[in-house]
Amino acid sequence: MKVLCLHGKGTSGAIFKSQTASFRSHLTDLRIDFDFIDGCYPSTAAAGIDLFYPAPYYSFWEDDSPEAIQETCTWLKGLIAERGPYDAVMMFSQGCSLGAAMLLLHQAQDPTQPPPFKAAIFICGGPPLKLLDGIGFEISDTVKERDRLGREALARQAHSASILARGSARWTGEASVGGAVDEEELREEIRGPFKVRIPTVHVYGSRDPRYAAGVHLSGICEPAKRRVFDHGGGHEIPRTDQVSRRIADLVRWVLLEGSA
């Protein structure tokens, strides 16, 4: 079983490999080949990442315009043709937007053909809103404002100075939602002509400034084939034994569901 792994902006395949090591250690019996690739553009370090990991750093696009995302999707298709096929895709942050874009563009353009992956694991992700806007999805001003506030708060809370000053207490998660909002209400905020049909897992943290984006992403995936988990933290993958085992169980479920 082979899984394509797409990292977050300003990190790398090697960094994503380290970030996921704890929960992957509970999946060794499945003999999974996790393929951690680097993004196609050199990048500065993501906020706070240089405290823990050395360069180089990469991203999958330099701006999130529909044209830039589609260009990277074309690049990724070539990589899949060369290094694949892959049974599933596992992603973090910007990588989630890329994986979602691949699946949604396939659904929009080639719905009768098999999708590029049979299962997907989204971690601290969000949907590519500008791309969705161009393929028939309704993106309200409320959703756009949540996205803007969440990105701004993430940049502040993930900054090196914030890490050094406050540690894990820096994660508040409030800016992306603007008050108490039910997850199901968030999922209903984005409506579109179709949903991602393959089995999906969505891992996010209620203290992540991008929490609402993670819930929004789960909302554009088929409910009957979707499982979600709030790890209770920020824009990160907690490495506690309890969280690691729970994520591993979800990965195990989605991979087996996708291969059924």
Short mmCIF file of C-alpha atoms in Angstrom, two decimals:
data_model
loop_
_atom_site.label_atom_id
_atom_site.label_comp_id
_atom_site.label_asym_id
_atom_site.label_seq_id
_atom_site.Cartn_x
_atom_site.Cartn_y
_atom_site.Cartn_z
CA MET A 1 0.00 0.00 0.00
CA LYS A 2 1.48 3.35 -1.06
CA VAL A 3 0.53 6.74 0.40
CA LEU A 4 1.52 10.11 -1.08
CA CYS A 5 2.39 12.62 1.66
CA LEU A 6 2.00 16.38 1.06
CA HIS A 7 3.52 18.73 3.63
CA GLY A 8 2.52 22.20 4.81
CA LYS A 9 3.79 25.48 3.38
CA GLY A 10 7.31 26.41 4.46
CA THR A 11 8.26 22.90 5.56
CA SER A 12 9.36 19.80 3.62
CA GLY A 13 8.78 16.11 3.09
CA ALA A 14 11.42 15.33 5.72
CA ILE A 15 9.71 17.62 8.24
CA PHE A 16 6.29 16.08 7.58
CA LYS A 17 7.85 12.64 8.05
CA SER A 18 9.07 13.73 11.49
CA GLN A 19 5.74 15.34 12.39
CA THR A 20 3.83 12.11 11.66
CA ALA A 21 6.33 9.63 13.12
CA SER A 22 4.42 9.10 16.37
CA PHE A 23 1.12 7.93 14.89
CA ARG A 24 2.78 6.10 12.00
CA SER A 25 4.63 3.94 14.54
CA HIS A 26 1.27 2.30 15.31
CA LEU A 27 0.74 1.30 11.66
CA THR A 28 3.83 -0.80 10.96
CA ASP A 29 1.79 -3.99 10.58
CA LEU A 30 0.13 -2.58 7.44
CA ARG A 31 3.47 -2.29 5.60
CA ILE A 32 2.61 1.12 4.19
CA ASP A 33 5.04 2.91 1.89
CA PHE A 34 4.69 6.57 2.91
CA ASP A 35 6.20 8.71 0.12
CA PHE A 36 7.12 12.14 1.55
CA ILE A 37 7.75 14.51 -1.34
CA ASP A 38 8.95 18.13 -1.37
CA GLY A 39 6.89 20.99 -2.78
CA CYS A 40 7.80 22.40 -6.17
CA TYR A 41 8.82 25.88 -4.94
CA PRO A 42 11.62 26.90 -2.53
CA SER A 43 10.13 28.76 0.44
CA THR A 44 10.95 30.62 3.59
CA ALA A 45 10.24 28.70 6.78
CA ALA A 46 6.67 28.53 8.04
CA ALA A 47 6.13 30.63 11.17
CA GLY A 48 8.02 29.04 14.05
CA ILE A 49 9.24 26.01 12.09
CA ASP A 50 12.88 27.16 12.03
CA LEU A 51 13.01 26.72 15.83
CA PHE A 52 12.72 22.97 15.34
CA TYR A 53 13.83 22.09 11.81
CA PRO A 54 16.65 23.30 9.54
CA ALA A 55 16.28 24.34 5.89
CA PRO A 56 15.49 23.60 3.11
CA TYR A 57 11.81 24.55 3.10
CA TYR A 58 9.28 24.28 0.27
CA SER A 59 5.73 25.18 -0.74
CA PHE A 60 3.35 23.92 -3.41
CA TRP A 61 2.52 27.37 -4.78
CA GLU A 62 3.59 30.96 -4.24
CA ASP A 63 0.05 32.34 -4.27
CA ASP A 64 -3.31 30.60 -3.96
CA SER A 65 -4.84 31.83 -7.21
CA PRO A 66 -6.86 29.24 -9.15
CA GLU A 67 -4.26 29.39 -11.92
CA ALA A 68 -1.37 28.69 -9.54
CA ILE A 69 -3.22 25.80 -7.90
CA GLN A 70 -4.16 24.24 -11.24
CA GLU A 71 -0.54 24.57 -12.40
CA THR A 72 0.62 22.67 -9.32
CA CYS A 73 -2.08 20.05 -9.88
CA THR A 74 -0.64 19.49 -13.36
CA TRP A 75 2.83 19.13 -11.81
CA LEU A 76 1.48 16.66 -9.25
CA LYS A 77 -0.22 14.57 -11.93
CA GLY A 78 3.15 14.20 -13.61
CA LEU A 79 4.75 13.16 -10.33
CA ILE A 80 2.01 10.60 -9.72
CA ALA A 81 2.54 9.18 -13.21
CA GLU A 82 6.25 8.87 -12.47
CA ARG A 83 6.24 7.68 -8.84
CA GLY A 84 2.76 6.21 -8.39
CA PRO A 85 0.21 4.86 -8.44
CA TYR A 86 -0.83 5.74 -4.90
CA ASP A 87 -3.59 4.16 -2.87
CA ALA A 88 -4.12 7.23 -0.69
CA VAL A 89 -2.93 10.74 0.08
CA MET A 90 -2.01 12.12 3.52
CA MET A 91 -1.69 15.89 3.91
CA PHE A 92 -1.03 18.73 6.33
CA SER A 93 -2.15 22.38 5.99
CA GLN A 94 -1.29 23.64 2.46
CA GLY A 95 -0.90 20.03 1.37
CA CYS A 96 -4.58 19.54 2.23
CA SER A 97 -5.58 22.33 -0.15
CA LEU A 98 -3.55 20.70 -2.91
CA GLY A 99 -4.99 17.24 -2.31
CA ALA A 100 -8.52 18.65 -2.12
CA ALA A 101 -7.94 20.60 -5.34
CA MET A 102 -6.80 17.44 -7.13
CA LEU A 103 -9.88 15.52 -6.03
CA LEU A 104 -12.35 18.34 -6.71
CA LEU A 105 -10.94 19.19 -10.14
CA HIS A 106 -11.12 15.50 -11.02
CA GLN A 107 -14.74 15.42 -9.88
CA ALA A 108 -15.51 18.53 -11.95
CA GLN A 109 -13.63 17.54 -15.10
CA ASP A 110 -13.47 13.72 -15.22
CA PRO A 111 -16.26 12.40 -12.97
CA THR A 112 -16.59 9.11 -14.87
CA GLN A 113 -12.90 8.22 -14.41
CA PRO A 114 -11.32 6.71 -11.27
CA PRO A 115 -10.06 9.39 -8.85
CA PRO A 116 -6.30 9.86 -8.34
CA PHE A 117 -6.55 8.38 -4.82
CA LYS A 118 -8.82 5.85 -3.11
CA ALA A 119 -8.66 7.51 0.31
CA ALA A 120 -7.51 10.78 1.89
CA ILE A 121 -6.23 11.91 5.30
CA PHE A 122 -6.53 15.67 5.88
CA ILE A 123 -4.65 17.10 8.90
CA CYS A 124 -5.15 20.75 9.95
CA GLY A 125 -6.29 21.60 6.45
CA GLY A 126 -8.69 23.86 4.64
CA PRO A 127 -10.40 23.99 1.23
CA PRO A 128 -8.92 25.97 -1.70
CA LEU A 129 -11.64 28.63 -1.58
CA LYS A 130 -10.65 30.60 -4.69
CA LEU A 131 -10.59 27.41 -6.75
CA LEU A 132 -13.96 26.29 -5.36
CA ASP A 133 -15.44 29.63 -6.31
CA GLY A 134 -14.61 28.91 -9.94
CA ILE A 135 -16.11 25.40 -10.14
CA GLY A 136 -19.61 26.11 -8.89
CA PHE A 137 -19.29 26.28 -5.10
CA GLU A 138 -20.95 29.06 -3.11
CA ILE A 139 -18.34 30.84 -0.97
CA SER A 140 -20.05 33.41 1.25
CA ASP A 141 -18.47 36.56 2.63
CA THR A 142 -18.69 34.93 6.07
CA VAL A 143 -16.52 32.03 4.94
CA LYS A 144 -14.01 34.37 3.30
CA GLU A 145 -13.81 36.45 6.48
CA ARG A 146 -13.31 33.36 8.65
CA ASP A 147 -10.51 32.32 6.31
CA ARG A 148 -8.81 35.73 6.45
CA LEU A 149 -9.00 35.98 10.23
CA GLY A 150 -7.79 32.42 10.67
CA ARG A 151 -4.73 32.96 8.47
CA GLU A 152 -3.81 36.18 10.27
CA ALA A 153 -4.19 34.59 13.70
CA LEU A 154 -2.14 31.56 12.64
CA ALA A 155 0.74 33.78 11.53
CA ARG A 156 0.72 35.45 14.96
CA GLN A 157 0.26 32.38 17.12
CA ALA A 158 2.76 30.20 15.24
CA HIS A 159 5.48 32.88 15.24
CA SER A 160 8.75 32.00 16.94
CA ALA A 161 8.34 34.79 19.52
CA SER A 162 4.90 33.45 20.48
CA ILE A 163 6.27 29.91 20.84
CA LEU A 164 9.10 31.09 23.08
CA ALA A 165 6.84 33.33 25.17
CA ARG A 166 3.76 31.14 25.61
CA GLY A 167 4.44 27.61 24.34
CA SER A 168 1.29 25.58 23.72
CA ALA A 169 -0.78 28.26 25.49
CA ARG A 170 -0.41 30.44 22.38
CA TRP A 171 -3.12 28.46 20.58
CA THR A 172 -6.53 30.07 21.15
CA GLY A 173 -8.45 29.02 18.06
CA GLU A 174 -11.09 31.73 18.45
CA ALA A 175 -10.28 34.10 15.58
CA SER A 176 -11.24 31.69 12.82
CA VAL A 177 -14.77 31.20 14.12
CA GLY A 178 -15.62 34.48 15.83
CA GLY A 179 -17.64 32.83 18.57
CA ALA A 180 -19.20 29.49 19.40
CA VAL A 181 -20.40 27.83 16.20
CA ASP A 182 -21.57 24.25 15.87
CA GLU A 183 -19.47 22.08 13.54
CA GLU A 184 -22.49 21.09 11.49
CA GLU A 185 -23.33 24.76 10.98
CA LEU A 186 -19.79 25.35 9.73
CA ARG A 187 -20.09 22.44 7.30
CA GLU A 188 -23.23 23.97 5.84
CA GLU A 189 -21.49 27.28 5.12
CA ILE A 190 -19.99 25.98 1.86
CA ARG A 191 -22.39 24.52 -0.69
CA GLY A 192 -21.48 23.04 -4.04
CA PRO A 193 -22.59 20.85 -6.94
CA PHE A 194 -20.71 17.75 -5.69
CA LYS A 195 -18.60 16.36 -2.86
CA VAL A 196 -15.37 14.40 -2.60
CA ARG A 197 -16.63 10.83 -2.88
CA ILE A 198 -13.71 8.76 -1.58
CA PRO A 199 -13.37 7.83 2.12
CA THR A 200 -11.78 10.69 4.08
CA VAL A 201 -10.40 11.38 7.54
CA HIS A 202 -10.25 14.92 8.91
CA VAL A 203 -7.98 15.69 11.87
CA TYR A 204 -8.08 19.22 13.28
CA GLY A 205 -7.71 21.05 16.59
CA SER A 206 -10.30 23.27 18.26
CA ARG A 207 -7.48 25.60 19.38
CA ASP A 208 -6.15 25.99 15.84
CA PRO A 209 -6.84 29.44 14.34
CA ARG A 210 -7.62 27.47 11.16
CA TYR A 211 -10.11 25.23 12.96
CA ALA A 212 -13.08 26.49 10.93
CA ALA A 213 -11.18 25.80 7.69
CA GLY A 214 -10.62 22.20 8.75
CA VAL A 215 -14.32 21.76 9.48
CA HIS A 216 -15.23 23.46 6.19
CA LEU A 217 -13.01 20.97 4.35
CA SER A 218 -14.80 18.05 5.98
CA GLY A 219 -18.10 19.54 4.81
CA ILE A 220 -17.23 19.21 1.13
CA CYS A 221 -16.58 15.48 1.55
CA GLU A 222 -19.22 12.74 1.45
CA PRO A 223 -20.67 12.46 5.00
CA ALA A 224 -21.23 8.69 4.83
CA LYS A 225 -17.54 8.13 3.99
CA ARG A 226 -16.07 10.69 6.37
CA ARG A 227 -14.65 10.49 9.88
CA VAL A 228 -13.46 13.48 11.90
CA PHE A 229 -11.30 13.93 15.00
CA ASP A 230 -10.67 17.05 17.06
CA HIS A 231 -7.31 16.52 18.77
CA GLY A 232 -7.95 19.54 20.99
CA GLY A 233 -4.70 21.32 20.10
CA GLY A 234 -3.55 23.98 17.67
CA HIS A 235 -2.11 23.95 14.15
CA GLU A 236 -0.03 20.89 14.87
CA ILE A 237 -0.01 17.12 15.20
CA PRO A 238 0.10 16.33 18.94
CA ARG A 239 2.38 13.41 19.77
CA THR A 240 0.74 12.16 22.96
CA ASP A 241 0.10 8.43 23.00
CA GLN A 242 -3.67 8.88 23.17
CA VAL A 243 -3.83 11.22 20.17
CA SER A 244 -1.30 9.18 18.18
CA ARG A 245 -3.28 5.97 18.66
CA ARG A 246 -6.55 7.69 17.71
CA ILE A 247 -5.08 9.14 14.51
CA ALA A 248 -3.52 5.77 13.67
CA ASP A 249 -6.90 4.06 14.11
CA LEU A 250 -8.50 6.57 11.73
CA VAL A 251 -5.74 6.13 9.15
CA ARG A 252 -6.14 2.37 9.41
CA TRP A 253 -9.91 2.70 8.90
CA VAL A 254 -9.69 4.99 5.86
CA LEU A 255 -7.02 2.90 4.12
CA LEU A 256 -9.00 -0.30 4.58
CA GLU A 257 -12.22 1.47 3.56
CA GLY A 258 -10.55 2.80 0.43
CA SER A 259 -9.26 -0.61 -0.57
CA ALA A 260 -12.60 -2.35 -0.03
#
